[in-house]
Every structure is written in structure tokens, then in C-alpha cells.
PDB file of C-alpha atoms in Angstrom:
ATOM      1  CA  GLU Q 623      50.054 -36.453  65.050  1.00 60.00           C
ATOM      2  CA  ARG Q 624      51.089 -39.771  65.824  1.00 66.00           C
ATOM      3  CA  VAL Q 625      48.060 -41.608  67.129  1.00 64.00           C
ATOM      4  CA  GLY Q 626      45.240 -39.555  65.416  1.00 73.00           C
ATOM      5  CA  HIS Q 627      43.663 -40.018  62.461  1.00 78.00           C
ATOM      6  CA  VAL Q 628      42.635 -37.570  59.708  1.00 79.00           C
ATOM      7  CA  PRO Q 629      39.105 -36.205  60.356  1.00 77.00           C
ATOM      8  CA  ILE Q 630      37.713 -36.558  56.523  1.00 78.00           C
ATOM      9  CA  PRO Q 631      34.261 -35.390  55.895  1.00 74.00           C
ATOM     10  CA  PRO Q 632      31.576 -37.821  56.659  1.00 76.00           C
ATOM     11  CA  TYR Q 633      30.212 -37.773  53.451  1.00 77.00           C
ATOM     12  CA  LEU Q 634      33.093 -39.840  52.023  1.00 81.00           C
ATOM     13  CA  ASP Q 635      31.824 -42.816  54.170  1.00 88.00           C
ATOM     14  CA  ARG Q 636      35.112 -44.355  54.552  1.00 90.00           C
ATOM     15  CA  PRO Q 637      38.082 -44.566  56.811  1.00 90.00           C
ATOM     16  CA  ASP Q 638      40.895 -42.327  56.631  1.00 88.00           C
ATOM     17  CA  GLU Q 639      43.894 -43.648  54.655  1.00 89.00           C
ATOM     18  CA  PRO Q 640      47.604 -42.921  54.878  1.00 85.00           C
ATOM     19  CA  THR Q 641      47.277 -40.452  51.630  1.00 87.00           C
ATOM     20  CA  ASP Q 642      44.687 -38.328  53.271  1.00 82.00           C
ATOM     21  CA  ARG Q 643      47.262 -36.707  55.525  1.00 79.00           C
ATOM     22  CA  GLU Q 644      48.698 -34.796  52.416  1.00 78.00           C
ATOM     23  CA  ARG Q 645      45.545 -34.853  50.372  1.00 78.00           C
ATOM     24  CA  TYR Q 646      43.238 -33.536  52.953  1.00 75.00           C
ATOM     25  CA  GLN Q 647      45.385 -30.239  53.646  1.00 76.00           C
ATOM     26  CA  THR Q 648      45.595 -26.550  52.176  1.00 80.00           C
ATOM     27  CA  VAL Q 649      48.715 -25.449  50.493  1.00 81.00           C
ATOM     28  CA  TYR Q 650      48.657 -22.581  52.677  1.00 78.00           C
ATOM     29  CA  ALA Q 651      48.616 -24.325  56.162  1.00 77.00           C
ATOM     30  CA  LYS Q 652      51.189 -23.197  58.225  1.00 77.00           C
ATOM     31  CA  HIS Q 653      50.368 -23.631  62.175  1.00 76.00           C
ATOM     32  CA  MET Q 654      49.230 -26.709  63.857  1.00 77.00           C
ATOM     33  CA  GLY Q 655      45.985 -26.525  65.720  1.00 75.00           C
ATOM     34  CA  SER Q 656      42.829 -27.463  63.579  1.00 76.00           C
ATOM     35  CA  VAL Q 657      41.192 -30.706  64.084  1.00 72.00           C
ATOM     36  CA  ALA Q 658      40.168 -30.484  60.501  1.00 72.00           C
ATOM     37  CA  ALA Q 659      41.187 -28.765  57.088  1.00 72.00           C
ATOM     38  CA  PRO Q 660      39.230 -25.843  56.159  1.00 77.00           C
ATOM     39  CA  THR Q 661      37.637 -27.486  53.229  1.00 76.00           C
ATOM     40  CA  ALA Q 662      37.068 -24.701  50.747  1.00 82.00           C
ATOM     41  CA  GLY Q 663      40.645 -24.003  50.786  1.00 82.00           C
ATOM     42  CA  LEU Q 664      41.347 -27.489  49.504  1.00 82.00           C
ATOM     43  CA  HIS Q 665      40.535 -26.158  45.767  1.00 85.00           C
ATOM     44  CA  PHE Q 666      43.499 -24.080  45.894  1.00 87.00           C
ATOM     45  CA  ASP Q 667      46.793 -24.947  44.762  1.00 90.00           C
ATOM     46  CA  ALA Q 668      50.040 -22.964  44.153  1.00 91.00           C
ATOM     47  CA  CYS Q 669      49.308 -22.524  40.426  1.00 94.00           C
ATOM     48  CA  LEU Q 670      45.895 -21.269  40.840  1.00 93.00           C
ATOM     49  CA  LEU Q 671      47.024 -18.730  43.644  1.00 93.00           C
ATOM     50  CA  ASP Q 672      49.816 -17.667  41.252  1.00 96.00           C
ATOM     51  CA  ALA Q 673      47.242 -17.109  38.285  1.00 96.00           C
ATOM     52  CA  LEU Q 674      45.118 -14.912  40.726  1.00 95.00           C
ATOM     53  CA  ALA Q 675      47.952 -12.612  41.711  1.00 96.00           C
ATOM     54  CA  GLN Q 676      48.685 -12.197  37.799  1.00 98.00           C
ATOM     55  CA  ARG Q 677      45.431 -10.974  37.452  1.00 96.00           C
ATOM     56  CA  GLY Q 678      45.949  -8.485  40.455  1.00 94.00           C
ATOM     57  CA  ILE Q 679      44.039 -10.288  43.012  1.00 94.00           C
ATOM     58  CA  GLN Q 680      45.552 -10.065  46.420  1.00 93.00           C
ATOM     59  CA  THR Q 681      45.621 -12.669  49.032  1.00 94.00           C
ATOM     60  CA  VAL Q 682      45.647 -12.343  52.746  1.00 95.00           C
ATOM     61  CA  GLU Q 683      46.004 -14.852  55.070  1.00 92.00           C
ATOM     62  CA  VAL Q 684      44.389 -15.073  58.700  1.00 93.00           C
ATOM     63  CA  THR Q 685      43.957 -18.366  60.831  1.00 89.00           C
ATOM     64  CA  LEU Q 686      40.948 -19.785  62.452  1.00 88.00           C
ATOM     65  CA  HIS Q 687      41.595 -23.270  64.054  1.00 86.00           C
ATOM     66  CA  VAL Q 688      38.859 -25.656  63.494  1.00 82.00           C
ATOM     67  CA  GLY Q 689      37.827 -27.129  66.553  1.00 77.00           C
ATOM     68  CA  PRO Q 690      36.027 -30.450  66.907  1.00 76.00           C
ATOM     69  CA  GLY Q 691      32.586 -28.766  67.563  1.00 73.00           C
ATOM     70  CA  THR Q 692      32.906 -28.086  63.624  1.00 72.00           C
ATOM     71  CA  PHE Q 693      31.413 -31.610  63.530  1.00 71.00           C
ATOM     72  CA  GLU Q 694      28.532 -31.041  65.573  1.00 78.00           C
ATOM     73  CA  PRO Q 695      24.927 -30.519  64.146  1.00 80.00           C
ATOM     74  CA  VAL Q 696      22.507 -27.944  65.147  1.00 82.00           C
ATOM     75  CA  ARG Q 697      20.597 -29.659  67.665  1.00 85.00           C
ATOM     76  CA  THR Q 698      18.044 -27.141  69.042  1.00 87.00           C
ATOM     77  CA  GLU Q 699      14.466 -26.822  67.700  1.00 90.00           C
ATOM     78  CA  ARG Q 700      15.282 -22.914  67.252  1.00 90.00           C
ATOM     79  CA  ILE Q 701      18.324 -21.715  65.428  1.00 84.00           C
ATOM     80  CA  GLU Q 702      18.416 -19.053  67.646  1.00 87.00           C
ATOM     81  CA  ASP Q 703      18.696 -21.294  70.448  1.00 88.00           C
ATOM     82  CA  HIS Q 704      22.144 -22.833  69.387  1.00 85.00           C
ATOM     83  CA  ARG Q 705      25.332 -22.528  71.170  1.00 86.00           C
ATOM     84  CA  MET Q 706      28.077 -21.870  68.790  1.00 84.00           C
ATOM     85  CA  HIS Q 707      31.332 -23.912  69.598  1.00 85.00           C
ATOM     86  CA  GLU Q 708      34.633 -21.638  70.083  1.00 89.00           C
ATOM     87  CA  GLU Q 709      37.582 -21.557  68.022  1.00 90.00           C
ATOM     88  CA  ALA Q 710      40.867 -19.674  68.260  1.00 92.00           C
ATOM     89  CA  TYR Q 711      41.927 -17.345  65.645  1.00 94.00           C
ATOM     90  CA  THR Q 712      44.804 -15.145  64.893  1.00 94.00           C
ATOM     91  CA  VAL Q 713      45.003 -12.162  62.413  1.00 96.00           C
ATOM     92  CA  SER Q 714      48.690 -10.559  61.895  1.00 97.00           C
ATOM     93  CA  PRO Q 715      49.209  -7.106  61.777  1.00 98.00           C
ATOM     94  CA  GLU Q 716      50.030  -6.872  58.319  1.00 98.00           C
ATOM     95  CA  ALA Q 717      46.732  -8.738  57.592  1.00 97.00           C
ATOM     96  CA  ALA Q 718      44.825  -6.521  59.523  1.00 97.00           C
ATOM     97  CA  GLU Q 719      46.205  -3.523  57.820  1.00 97.00           C
ATOM     98  CA  ARG Q 720      45.815  -4.610  54.428  1.00 97.00           C
ATOM     99  CA  LEU Q 721      42.164  -5.784  54.993  1.00 97.00           C
ATOM    100  CA  THR Q 722      41.429  -2.276  56.225  1.00 96.00           C
ATOM    101  CA  ARG Q 723      43.239  -0.615  53.484  1.00 95.00           C
ATOM    102  CA  VAL Q 724      40.935  -2.845  50.818  1.00 95.00           C
ATOM    103  CA  ARG Q 725      38.009  -1.866  52.876  1.00 93.00           C
ATOM    104  CA  GLU Q 726      38.610   2.188  52.855  1.00 93.00           C
ATOM    105  CA  ALA Q 727      39.486   1.973  49.039  1.00 95.00           C
ATOM    106  CA  GLY Q 728      36.013   0.451  48.420  1.00 94.00           C
ATOM    107  CA  GLY Q 729      37.752  -2.847  47.283  1.00 95.00           C
ATOM    108  CA  ARG Q 730      35.934  -6.293  47.707  1.00 96.00           C
ATOM    109  CA  ILE Q 731      36.760  -9.017  50.294  1.00 97.00           C
ATOM    110  CA  VAL Q 732      36.015 -12.500  49.036  1.00 96.00           C
ATOM    111  CA  ALA Q 733      36.264 -15.110  51.980  1.00 95.00           C
ATOM    112  CA  VAL Q 734      37.432 -18.436  51.110  1.00 93.00           C
ATOM    113  CA  GLY Q 735      35.540 -20.821  53.460  1.00 89.00           C
ATOM    114  CA  THR Q 736      33.059 -19.901  56.253  1.00 88.00           C
ATOM    115  CA  THR Q 737      36.190 -20.189  58.925  1.00 88.00           C
ATOM    116  CA  VAL Q 738      37.526 -17.139  57.021  1.00 92.00           C
ATOM    117  CA  VAL Q 739      34.163 -15.551  57.356  1.00 94.00           C
ATOM    118  CA  ARG Q 740      33.927 -16.131  61.081  1.00 93.00           C
ATOM    119  CA  THR Q 741      37.456 -14.783  61.398  1.00 94.00           C
ATOM    120  CA  LEU Q 742      36.618 -11.648  59.599  1.00 96.00           C
ATOM    121  CA  GLU Q 743      33.469 -10.783  60.758  1.00 97.00           C
ATOM    122  CA  THR Q 744      34.561 -11.263  64.455  1.00 96.00           C
ATOM    123  CA  LEU Q 745      37.424  -8.835  63.644  1.00 95.00           C
ATOM    124  CA  ALA Q 746      34.901  -6.496  62.337  1.00 95.00           C
ATOM    125  CA  GLN Q 747      32.871  -6.811  65.489  1.00 94.00           C
ATOM    126  CA  ASN Q 748      35.666  -5.945  67.657  1.00 94.00           C
ATOM    127  CA  ALA Q 749      36.261  -2.696  65.764  1.00 93.00           C
ATOM    128  CA  ALA Q 750      34.247   0.393  65.865  1.00 88.00           C
ATOM    129  CA  PRO Q 751      32.575   1.322  62.649  1.00 83.00           C
ATOM    130  CA  GLY Q 752      35.258   3.089  60.564  1.00 83.00           C
ATOM    131  CA  GLN Q 753      38.122   2.261  62.500  1.00 89.00           C
ATOM    132  CA  ALA Q 754      40.836   0.087  61.439  1.00 92.00           C
ATOM    133  CA  LEU Q 755      40.947  -3.574  62.202  1.00 95.00           C
ATOM    134  CA  ARG Q 756      42.750  -4.470  65.002  1.00 94.00           C
ATOM    135  CA  PRO Q 757      45.276  -7.533  64.777  1.00 96.00           C
ATOM    136  CA  GLY Q 758      45.543 -10.212  67.505  1.00 94.00           C
ATOM    137  CA  SER Q 759      44.759 -13.338  68.669  1.00 95.00           C
ATOM    138  CA  GLY Q 760      41.286 -14.495  70.378  1.00 95.00           C
ATOM    139  CA  ARG Q 761      38.432 -16.858  70.180  1.00 94.00           C
ATOM    140  CA  THR Q 762      35.159 -16.788  68.376  1.00 92.00           C
ATOM    141  CA  ARG Q 763      31.830 -18.112  68.920  1.00 91.00           C
ATOM    142  CA  LEU Q 764      30.252 -16.489  66.155  1.00 92.00           C
ATOM    143  CA  PHE Q 765      27.265 -18.046  64.368  1.00 90.00           C
ATOM    144  CA  ILE Q 766      26.031 -16.702  61.277  1.00 89.00           C
ATOM    145  CA  ARG Q 767      22.454 -17.421  60.498  1.00 87.00           C
ATOM    146  CA  PRO Q 768      19.844 -15.645  58.423  1.00 88.00           C
ATOM    147  CA  GLY Q 769      19.638 -12.122  59.311  1.00 92.00           C
ATOM    148  CA  PHE Q 770      23.334 -11.644  59.962  1.00 94.00           C
ATOM    149  CA  VAL Q 771      24.731  -8.303  59.041  1.00 95.00           C
ATOM    150  CA  PHE Q 772      27.975  -8.596  57.271  1.00 96.00           C
ATOM    151  CA  ARG Q 773      30.660  -5.859  57.956  1.00 95.00           C
ATOM    152  CA  LEU Q 774      33.745  -7.201  56.215  1.00 95.00           C
ATOM    153  CA  THR Q 775      32.938 -10.065  53.887  1.00 97.00           C
ATOM    154  CA  ASP Q 776      31.336  -9.105  50.489  1.00 98.00           C
ATOM    155  CA  ALA Q 777      31.456 -12.747  49.132  1.00 96.00           C
ATOM    156  CA  LEU Q 778      31.924 -16.031  50.230  1.00 94.00           C
ATOM    157  CA  LEU Q 779      33.245 -18.997  48.468  1.00 92.00           C
ATOM    158  CA  THR Q 780      32.553 -22.395  49.946  1.00 86.00           C
ATOM    159  CA  ASN Q 781      31.699 -26.064  49.462  1.00 78.00           C
ATOM    160  CA  PHE Q 782      28.121 -27.536  49.852  1.00 64.00           C
ATOM    161  CA  HIS Q 783      27.674 -28.325  53.430  1.00 62.00           C
ATOM    162  CA  GLN Q 784      25.770 -31.000  55.134  1.00 62.00           C
ATOM    163  CA  PRO Q 785      21.905 -30.005  56.451  1.00 61.00           C
ATOM    164  CA  GLN Q 786      21.708 -29.201  60.044  1.00 60.00           C
ATOM    165  CA  SER Q 787      25.317 -28.665  60.068  1.00 60.00           C
ATOM    166  CA  THR Q 788      27.152 -25.059  61.464  1.00 62.00           C
ATOM    167  CA  LEU Q 789      29.405 -24.630  58.501  1.00 59.00           C
TER     168      LEU Q 789
END
């Protein structure tokens, strides 16, 4: 925090500025651990979250600590040969229960950002089909690429991403 720099996206093509520390952060950030902000969440503010809640749209918070590998491009000729970087995630018992209830009720789960998708799909892979999602902390190397079968995520809201990136 004292000596580091805010890792702003490379497409901004400029050094970080003091104002980036506040501007390049989500309104729901709570835990230290990520090397960068989950950029899809930058578009959400308290007013928008309140408006969604007023329309009956529930939110569930999960944590995935974005690691330094998020800035690494795919360097293999074949996408299947790429080894994904590892990142830490945490899902509270309340979040796991709420996600399980939504799924059981036939509701839709819309992930905001690829970090959320990686967390949700790792949870789904760690649970037996038809069983409740298990809360907890762990690490994921999940690499979502063409052909991936989604078990929990119905839709994704994200940003445009650089070609050859793992985002």
C-alpha cells in the first residue's frame, strides 16, 4: 500500500495517478488481497445497486483475489496448453446458501466479471450435481475457454478484454 502502484489497465497507456487509488476500486471491495480491481464491477455504484434491489434483483458477494497472473497473456500456440494462474477465493456460508437456493428455485445467476465466473464455476465443480454448494476458501486455476460447460453461471456482464488475454 505504501510503495506500490495502482495497476491500471494497459489500454489506458499512462502511468497511474494518485486519484486512481479511489477511482480504480469497486464500491463493494472489502478485503485486501487483489493486485487489481475486478474491472466489470467498476460500473456499479451504490445508486445502481439500490435500483437493482428495488426491482427485486438480489446480489450475492463472493471474493476472488485477482492475482498478478491476470496481466499475463496466453503464450501457447494451442489454448489447451495454457496453464492458468492460480487465485484465491472465499465464499461465505450465506453466499453459498443463497446461490444454492436461487439455483433450486430455477432462478438465473448473472456474474459480474470473469473473476466471479471463475469463483462460481469452481464452487460448482467442487459440489456433486444436485447438491448444495459448499462455502469456504480455496484456490482456483479454472480457465474458461471455448467448450467449457457452465454449471452455475447463466450470464456474464463484463468489459471488453484485450486479445490473447486470460480474462
